[in-house]
């Protein structure tokens, strides 16, 4: 949901606005300044009528006073629901500055809650909490976003209506960032079905809803279904904006290029790529200060050059995206990790495997520590690193160890209760292979490799009836046998306590 931004006044200002002696709603001066003219006129007329009855000294049971107070409360709730001034911040001043700003916003919310009391029952508190979720999502603090959404859930349920719409939209966005696309899709279908608005009444809301539905379907590989929602998105976008903007060109161009490349329709593929080039130009003209979004468009464009082996264009745009992500979000952001991996993909396609390893190591550091760590995705990355290492020239020297990242990844996965099952057994096998490539640099790598091989065998044996698991088990057992022999040869009976 992307409603218009509220007043720039801080949450703390709203939370501690003065109230009349009879417990009435705040004075008009304490409302956000973006009310429609007719609403402002209605409130002013009511306020004048209440003043004629004695102002703040008027009997709270008077019908006019009650009406004034209820309308004021409704507008304050509306302002709280629409609050997104924190979410709309760009967070592109670099990793340290972004972290400091997030901490400042958390402190503002805490102060507001402390001063005003009432907890999340109060609309301004609930609205500020949802705005903070937007901040967490932008900074990929998905654990915190999940926790706040869960805490808000019961209070959202009590209110229902558009509050539930906004909450569901936030939850679905978090799920997509966690690569839980099917869950996100189900929530978005619920939003489409139960929305209190029609597309004609709220075209801006439906533009965003249809865009998110299309993204979720595309992520699931359901390209043709995604096309239906991108077409609906384009209609809603034109309805409230009058024309397609850079965001629309980017999304439609991506889908057109993806679909056409899948179908071997190269003329349409190049037209889709041209739309993305137009989107990049339009973005720089319309929102040139939004460097993170520029990086994302550059990345999409680079991929369109890479898939047709036009390496010069791919390298130019990938480098722009990499530099922008490094500058704006820093090395530990999942956005940077994704960009590092894409830069590695280019080097691999060019046969520059040794160059690719440095980028893959950067991607591994991010994957190891991210909130939305995924065992299957981690295994895919480690597998790519193993295969890339194997293709490096024999004389290639291992410049830096990946041990710290691999250790952090194991800790992260275990802390989430995900260090069990076939998938983690496969990952352990692949991490064991990675350590073999570091033996010449660090002799402890052999023991680390053996320890992971043992864990892999232990986990995969629990799933030996699974045909896929049994194949991996045979490889893991062979790996363990080889490592056990090598360890004894080097050091005598080995300890599994290497860290």
PDB file of N, CA, C and O in Angstrom, residues 198-243:
ATOM      1  N   UNK A 198     -12.607  -0.654  -4.826  1.00  0.00           N
ATOM      2  CA  UNK A 198     -12.563  -1.211  -6.172  1.00  0.00           C
ATOM      3  C   UNK A 198     -11.390  -0.554  -6.908  1.00  0.00           C
ATOM      4  O   UNK A 198     -10.914   0.510  -6.493  1.00  0.00           O
ATOM      5  N   UNK A 199     -10.923  -1.142  -8.010  1.00  0.00           N
ATOM      6  CA  UNK A 199      -9.829  -0.517  -8.772  1.00  0.00           C
ATOM      7  C   UNK A 199     -10.168   0.895  -9.227  1.00  0.00           C
ATOM      8  O   UNK A 199      -9.280   1.758  -9.300  1.00  0.00           O
ATOM      9  N   UNK A 200     -11.454   1.151  -9.513  1.00  0.00           N
ATOM     10  CA  UNK A 200     -11.837   2.496  -9.943  1.00  0.00           C
ATOM     11  C   UNK A 200     -11.753   3.500  -8.791  1.00  0.00           C
ATOM     12  O   UNK A 200     -11.410   4.671  -8.994  1.00  0.00           O
ATOM     13  N   UNK A 201     -12.051   3.029  -7.566  1.00  0.00           N
ATOM     14  CA  UNK A 201     -12.039   3.917  -6.401  1.00  0.00           C
ATOM     15  C   UNK A 201     -10.624   4.190  -5.902  1.00  0.00           C
ATOM     16  O   UNK A 201     -10.349   5.269  -5.375  1.00  0.00           O
ATOM     17  N   UNK A 202      -9.737   3.227  -6.017  1.00  0.00           N
ATOM     18  CA  UNK A 202      -8.381   3.361  -5.463  1.00  0.00           C
ATOM     19  C   UNK A 202      -7.346   2.837  -6.461  1.00  0.00           C
ATOM     20  O   UNK A 202      -6.701   1.814  -6.233  1.00  0.00           O
ATOM     21  N   UNK A 203      -7.176   3.529  -7.586  1.00  0.00           N
ATOM     22  CA  UNK A 203      -6.243   3.024  -8.614  1.00  0.00           C
ATOM     23  C   UNK A 203      -4.802   2.968  -8.138  1.00  0.00           C
ATOM     24  O   UNK A 203      -4.045   2.088  -8.567  1.00  0.00           O
ATOM     25  N   UNK A 204      -4.393   3.892  -7.242  1.00  0.00           N
ATOM     26  CA  UNK A 204      -3.012   3.873  -6.767  1.00  0.00           C
ATOM     27  C   UNK A 204      -2.749   2.629  -5.912  1.00  0.00           C
ATOM     28  O   UNK A 204      -1.716   1.971  -6.044  1.00  0.00           O
ATOM     29  N   UNK A 205      -3.708   2.296  -5.045  1.00  0.00           N
ATOM     30  CA  UNK A 205      -3.581   1.083  -4.234  1.00  0.00           C
ATOM     31  C   UNK A 205      -3.503  -0.151  -5.126  1.00  0.00           C
ATOM     32  O   UNK A 205      -2.662  -1.036  -4.926  1.00  0.00           O
ATOM     33  N   UNK A 206      -4.387  -0.223  -6.117  1.00  0.00           N
ATOM     34  CA  UNK A 206      -4.401  -1.407  -6.972  1.00  0.00           C
ATOM     35  C   UNK A 206      -3.189  -1.465  -7.895  1.00  0.00           C
ATOM     36  O   UNK A 206      -2.756  -2.562  -8.265  1.00  0.00           O
ATOM     37  N   UNK A 207      -2.629  -0.322  -8.251  1.00  0.00           N
ATOM     38  CA  UNK A 207      -1.377  -0.353  -9.016  1.00  0.00           C
ATOM     39  C   UNK A 207      -0.304  -1.105  -8.222  1.00  0.00           C
ATOM     40  O   UNK A 207       0.383  -1.994  -8.748  1.00  0.00           O
ATOM     41  N   UNK A 208      -0.170  -0.746  -6.943  1.00  0.00           N
ATOM     42  CA  UNK A 208       0.836  -1.404  -6.101  1.00  0.00           C
ATOM     43  C   UNK A 208       0.486  -2.864  -5.856  1.00  0.00           C
ATOM     44  O   UNK A 208       1.357  -3.739  -5.894  1.00  0.00           O
ATOM     45  N   UNK A 209      -0.786  -3.159  -5.595  1.00  0.00           N
ATOM     46  CA  UNK A 209      -1.212  -4.532  -5.358  1.00  0.00           C
ATOM     47  C   UNK A 209      -0.933  -5.406  -6.586  1.00  0.00           C
ATOM     48  O   UNK A 209      -0.370  -6.511  -6.471  1.00  0.00           O
ATOM     49  N   UNK A 210      -1.317  -4.931  -7.753  1.00  0.00           N
ATOM     50  CA  UNK A 210      -1.092  -5.717  -8.970  1.00  0.00           C
ATOM     51  C   UNK A 210       0.397  -5.878  -9.253  1.00  0.00           C
ATOM     52  O   UNK A 210       0.843  -6.928  -9.724  1.00  0.00           O
ATOM     53  N   UNK A 211       1.177  -4.846  -8.964  1.00  0.00           N
ATOM     54  CA  UNK A 211       2.627  -4.935  -9.171  1.00  0.00           C
ATOM     55  C   UNK A 211       3.213  -6.031  -8.268  1.00  0.00           C
ATOM     56  O   UNK A 211       4.031  -6.844  -8.702  1.00  0.00           O
ATOM     57  N   UNK A 212       2.788  -6.026  -7.001  1.00  0.00           N
ATOM     58  CA  UNK A 212       3.312  -7.025  -6.067  1.00  0.00           C
ATOM     59  C   UNK A 212       2.875  -8.441  -6.446  1.00  0.00           C
ATOM     60  O   UNK A 212       3.644  -9.402  -6.313  1.00  0.00           O
ATOM     61  N   UNK A 213       1.630  -8.592  -6.896  1.00  0.00           N
ATOM     62  CA  UNK A 213       1.163  -9.893  -7.362  1.00  0.00           C
ATOM     63  C   UNK A 213       2.003 -10.377  -8.544  1.00  0.00           C
ATOM     64  O   UNK A 213       2.398 -11.551  -8.615  1.00  0.00           O
ATOM     65  N   UNK A 214       2.287  -9.478  -9.454  1.00  0.00           N
ATOM     66  CA  UNK A 214       3.092  -9.851 -10.628  1.00  0.00           C
ATOM     67  C   UNK A 214       4.505 -10.233 -10.214  1.00  0.00           C
ATOM     68  O   UNK A 214       5.076 -11.208 -10.729  1.00  0.00           O
ATOM     69  N   UNK A 215       5.092  -9.480  -9.266  1.00  0.00           N
ATOM     70  CA  UNK A 215       6.446  -9.807  -8.789  1.00  0.00           C
ATOM     71  C   UNK A 215       6.472 -11.195  -8.151  1.00  0.00           C
ATOM     72  O   UNK A 215       7.392 -11.979  -8.390  1.00  0.00           O
ATOM     73  N   UNK A 216       5.462 -11.486  -7.316  1.00  0.00           N
ATOM     74  CA  UNK A 216       5.433 -12.783  -6.637  1.00  0.00           C
ATOM     75  C   UNK A 216       5.298 -13.920  -7.651  1.00  0.00           C
ATOM     76  O   UNK A 216       5.979 -14.949  -7.549  1.00  0.00           O
ATOM     77  N   UNK A 217       4.424 -13.754  -8.628  1.00  0.00           N
ATOM     78  CA  UNK A 217       4.242 -14.785  -9.653  1.00  0.00           C
ATOM     79  C   UNK A 217       5.503 -14.963 -10.486  1.00  0.00           C
ATOM     80  O   UNK A 217       5.894 -16.091 -10.817  1.00  0.00           O
ATOM     81  N   UNK A 218       6.152 -13.860 -10.829  1.00  0.00           N
ATOM     82  CA  UNK A 218       7.388 -13.933 -11.613  1.00  0.00           C
ATOM     83  C   UNK A 218       8.470 -14.665 -10.822  1.00  0.00           C
ATOM     84  O   UNK A 218       9.219 -15.479 -11.378  1.00  0.00           O
ATOM     85  N   UNK A 219       8.561 -14.378  -9.523  1.00  0.00           N
ATOM     86  CA  UNK A 219       9.563 -15.050  -8.686  1.00  0.00           C
ATOM     87  C   UNK A 219       9.318 -16.552  -8.615  1.00  0.00           C
ATOM     88  O   UNK A 219      10.266 -17.326  -8.444  1.00  0.00           O
ATOM     89  N   UNK A 220       8.058 -16.967  -8.755  1.00  0.00           N
ATOM     90  CA  UNK A 220       7.710 -18.385  -8.742  1.00  0.00           C
ATOM     91  C   UNK A 220       7.834 -19.021 -10.122  1.00  0.00           C
ATOM     92  O   UNK A 220       7.524 -20.207 -10.291  1.00  0.00           O
ATOM     93  N   UNK A 221       8.272 -18.230 -11.103  1.00  0.00           N
ATOM     94  CA  UNK A 221       8.439 -18.744 -12.455  1.00  0.00           C
ATOM     95  C   UNK A 221       7.150 -18.794 -13.258  1.00  0.00           C
ATOM     96  O   UNK A 221       7.121 -19.355 -14.355  1.00  0.00           O
ATOM     97  N   UNK A 222       6.084 -18.212 -12.738  1.00  0.00           N
ATOM     98  CA  UNK A 222       4.777 -18.234 -13.407  1.00  0.00           C
ATOM     99  C   UNK A 222       4.631 -16.964 -14.246  1.00  0.00           C
ATOM    100  O   UNK A 222       3.838 -16.067 -13.972  1.00  0.00           O
ATOM    101  N   UNK A 223       5.432 -16.908 -15.307  1.00  0.00           N
ATOM    102  CA  UNK A 223       5.594 -15.693 -16.103  1.00  0.00           C
ATOM    103  C   UNK A 223       4.292 -15.279 -16.778  1.00  0.00           C
ATOM    104  O   UNK A 223       3.924 -14.093 -16.799  1.00  0.00           O
ATOM    105  N   UNK A 224       3.589 -16.246 -17.381  1.00  0.00           N
ATOM    106  CA  UNK A 224       2.372 -15.895 -18.112  1.00  0.00           C
ATOM    107  C   UNK A 224       1.289 -15.361 -17.188  1.00  0.00           C
ATOM    108  O   UNK A 224       0.542 -14.445 -17.557  1.00  0.00           O
ATOM    109  N   UNK A 225       1.192 -15.905 -15.970  1.00  0.00           N
ATOM    110  CA  UNK A 225       0.241 -15.369 -14.991  1.00  0.00           C
ATOM    111  C   UNK A 225       0.659 -13.979 -14.531  1.00  0.00           C
ATOM    112  O   UNK A 225      -0.190 -13.106 -14.297  1.00  0.00           O
ATOM    113  N   UNK A 226       1.963 -13.768 -14.396  1.00  0.00           N
ATOM    114  CA  UNK A 226       2.450 -12.444 -13.998  1.00  0.00           C
ATOM    115  C   UNK A 226       2.064 -11.390 -15.027  1.00  0.00           C
ATOM    116  O   UNK A 226       1.752 -10.242 -14.682  1.00  0.00           O
ATOM    117  N   UNK A 227       2.071 -11.792 -16.309  1.00  0.00           N
ATOM    118  CA  UNK A 227       1.725 -10.844 -17.374  1.00  0.00           C
ATOM    119  C   UNK A 227       0.328 -10.268 -17.166  1.00  0.00           C
ATOM    120  O   UNK A 227       0.100  -9.071 -17.380  1.00  0.00           O
ATOM    121  N   UNK A 228      -0.611 -11.106 -16.727  1.00  0.00           N
ATOM    122  CA  UNK A 228      -1.985 -10.645 -16.504  1.00  0.00           C
ATOM    123  C   UNK A 228      -1.999  -9.500 -15.501  1.00  0.00           C
ATOM    124  O   UNK A 228      -2.660  -8.470 -15.705  1.00  0.00           O
ATOM    125  N   UNK A 229      -1.232  -9.645 -14.422  1.00  0.00           N
ATOM    126  CA  UNK A 229      -1.246  -8.615 -13.380  1.00  0.00           C
ATOM    127  C   UNK A 229      -0.434  -7.397 -13.777  1.00  0.00           C
ATOM    128  O   UNK A 229      -0.759  -6.278 -13.364  1.00  0.00           O
ATOM    129  N   UNK A 230       0.613  -7.577 -14.562  1.00  0.00           N
ATOM    130  CA  UNK A 230       1.327  -6.392 -15.051  1.00  0.00           C
ATOM    131  C   UNK A 230       0.431  -5.571 -15.978  1.00  0.00           C
ATOM    132  O   UNK A 230       0.494  -4.332 -15.978  1.00  0.00           O
ATOM    133  N   UNK A 231      -0.414  -6.237 -16.753  1.00  0.00           N
ATOM    134  CA  UNK A 231      -1.344  -5.505 -17.616  1.00  0.00           C
ATOM    135  C   UNK A 231      -2.361  -4.734 -16.781  1.00  0.00           C
ATOM    136  O   UNK A 231      -2.686  -3.573 -17.078  1.00  0.00           O
ATOM    137  N   UNK A 232      -2.859  -5.368 -15.716  1.00  0.00           N
ATOM    138  CA  UNK A 232      -3.782  -4.664 -14.818  1.00  0.00           C
ATOM    139  C   UNK A 232      -3.081  -3.504 -14.129  1.00  0.00           C
ATOM    140  O   UNK A 232      -3.672  -2.435 -13.923  1.00  0.00           O
ATOM    141  N   UNK A 233      -1.829  -3.734 -13.739  1.00  0.00           N
ATOM    142  CA  UNK A 233      -1.050  -2.667 -13.104  1.00  0.00           C
ATOM    143  C   UNK A 233      -0.921  -1.472 -14.040  1.00  0.00           C
ATOM    144  O   UNK A 233      -1.053  -0.312 -13.611  1.00  0.00           O
ATOM    145  N   UNK A 234      -0.680  -1.720 -15.322  1.00  0.00           N
ATOM    146  CA  UNK A 234      -0.516  -0.627 -16.278  1.00  0.00           C
ATOM    147  C   UNK A 234      -1.802   0.188 -16.401  1.00  0.00           C
ATOM    148  O   UNK A 234      -1.760   1.427 -16.474  1.00  0.00           O
ATOM    149  N   UNK A 235      -2.953  -0.485 -16.386  1.00  0.00           N
ATOM    150  CA  UNK A 235      -4.230   0.229 -16.462  1.00  0.00           C
ATOM    151  C   UNK A 235      -4.423   1.120 -15.237  1.00  0.00           C
ATOM    152  O   UNK A 235      -4.781   2.300 -15.355  1.00  0.00           O
ATOM    153  N   UNK A 236      -4.184   0.562 -14.043  1.00  0.00           N
ATOM    154  CA  UNK A 236      -4.333   1.356 -12.818  1.00  0.00           C
ATOM    155  C   UNK A 236      -3.343   2.513 -12.790  1.00  0.00           C
ATOM    156  O   UNK A 236      -3.670   3.622 -12.341  1.00  0.00           O
ATOM    157  N   UNK A 237      -2.129   2.264 -13.252  1.00  0.00           N
ATOM    158  CA  UNK A 237      -1.110   3.309 -13.265  1.00  0.00           C
ATOM    159  C   UNK A 237      -1.530   4.470 -14.155  1.00  0.00           C
ATOM    160  O   UNK A 237      -1.428   5.642 -13.780  1.00  0.00           O
ATOM    161  N   UNK A 238      -2.024   4.161 -15.345  1.00  0.00           N
ATOM    162  CA  UNK A 238      -2.470   5.218 -16.259  1.00  0.00           C
ATOM    163  C   UNK A 238      -3.672   5.964 -15.689  1.00  0.00           C
ATOM    164  O   UNK A 238      -3.820   7.173 -15.897  1.00  0.00           O
ATOM    165  N   UNK A 239      -4.522   5.251 -14.939  1.00  0.00           N
ATOM    166  CA  UNK A 239      -5.732   5.864 -14.402  1.00  0.00           C
ATOM    167  C   UNK A 239      -5.403   7.006 -13.455  1.00  0.00           C
ATOM    168  O   UNK A 239      -6.005   8.075 -13.516  1.00  0.00           O
ATOM    169  N   UNK A 240      -4.433   6.794 -12.565  1.00  0.00           N
ATOM    170  CA  UNK A 240      -4.172   7.848 -11.574  1.00  0.00           C
ATOM    171  C   UNK A 240      -2.969   8.727 -11.919  1.00  0.00           C
ATOM    172  O   UNK A 240      -2.819   9.810 -11.354  1.00  0.00           O
ATOM    173  N   UNK A 241      -2.110   8.281 -12.843  1.00  0.00           N
ATOM    174  CA  UNK A 241      -0.950   9.108 -13.212  1.00  0.00           C
ATOM    175  C   UNK A 241      -1.081   9.717 -14.602  1.00  0.00           C
ATOM    176  O   UNK A 241      -0.323  10.617 -14.955  1.00  0.00           O
ATOM    177  N   UNK A 242      -1.993   9.196 -15.386  1.00  0.00           N
ATOM    178  CA  UNK A 242      -2.183   9.723 -16.741  1.00  0.00           C
ATOM    179  C   UNK A 242      -1.290   9.084 -17.790  1.00  0.00           C
ATOM    180  O   UNK A 242      -1.584   9.147 -18.976  1.00  0.00           O
ATOM    181  N   UNK A 243      -0.203   8.478 -17.341  1.00  0.00           N
ATOM    182  CA  UNK A 243       0.734   7.833 -18.265  1.00  0.00           C
ATOM    183  C   UNK A 243       1.608   6.869 -17.469  1.00  0.00           C
ATOM    184  O   UNK A 243       1.630   6.906 -16.238  1.00  0.00           O
TER     185      UNK A 243
END
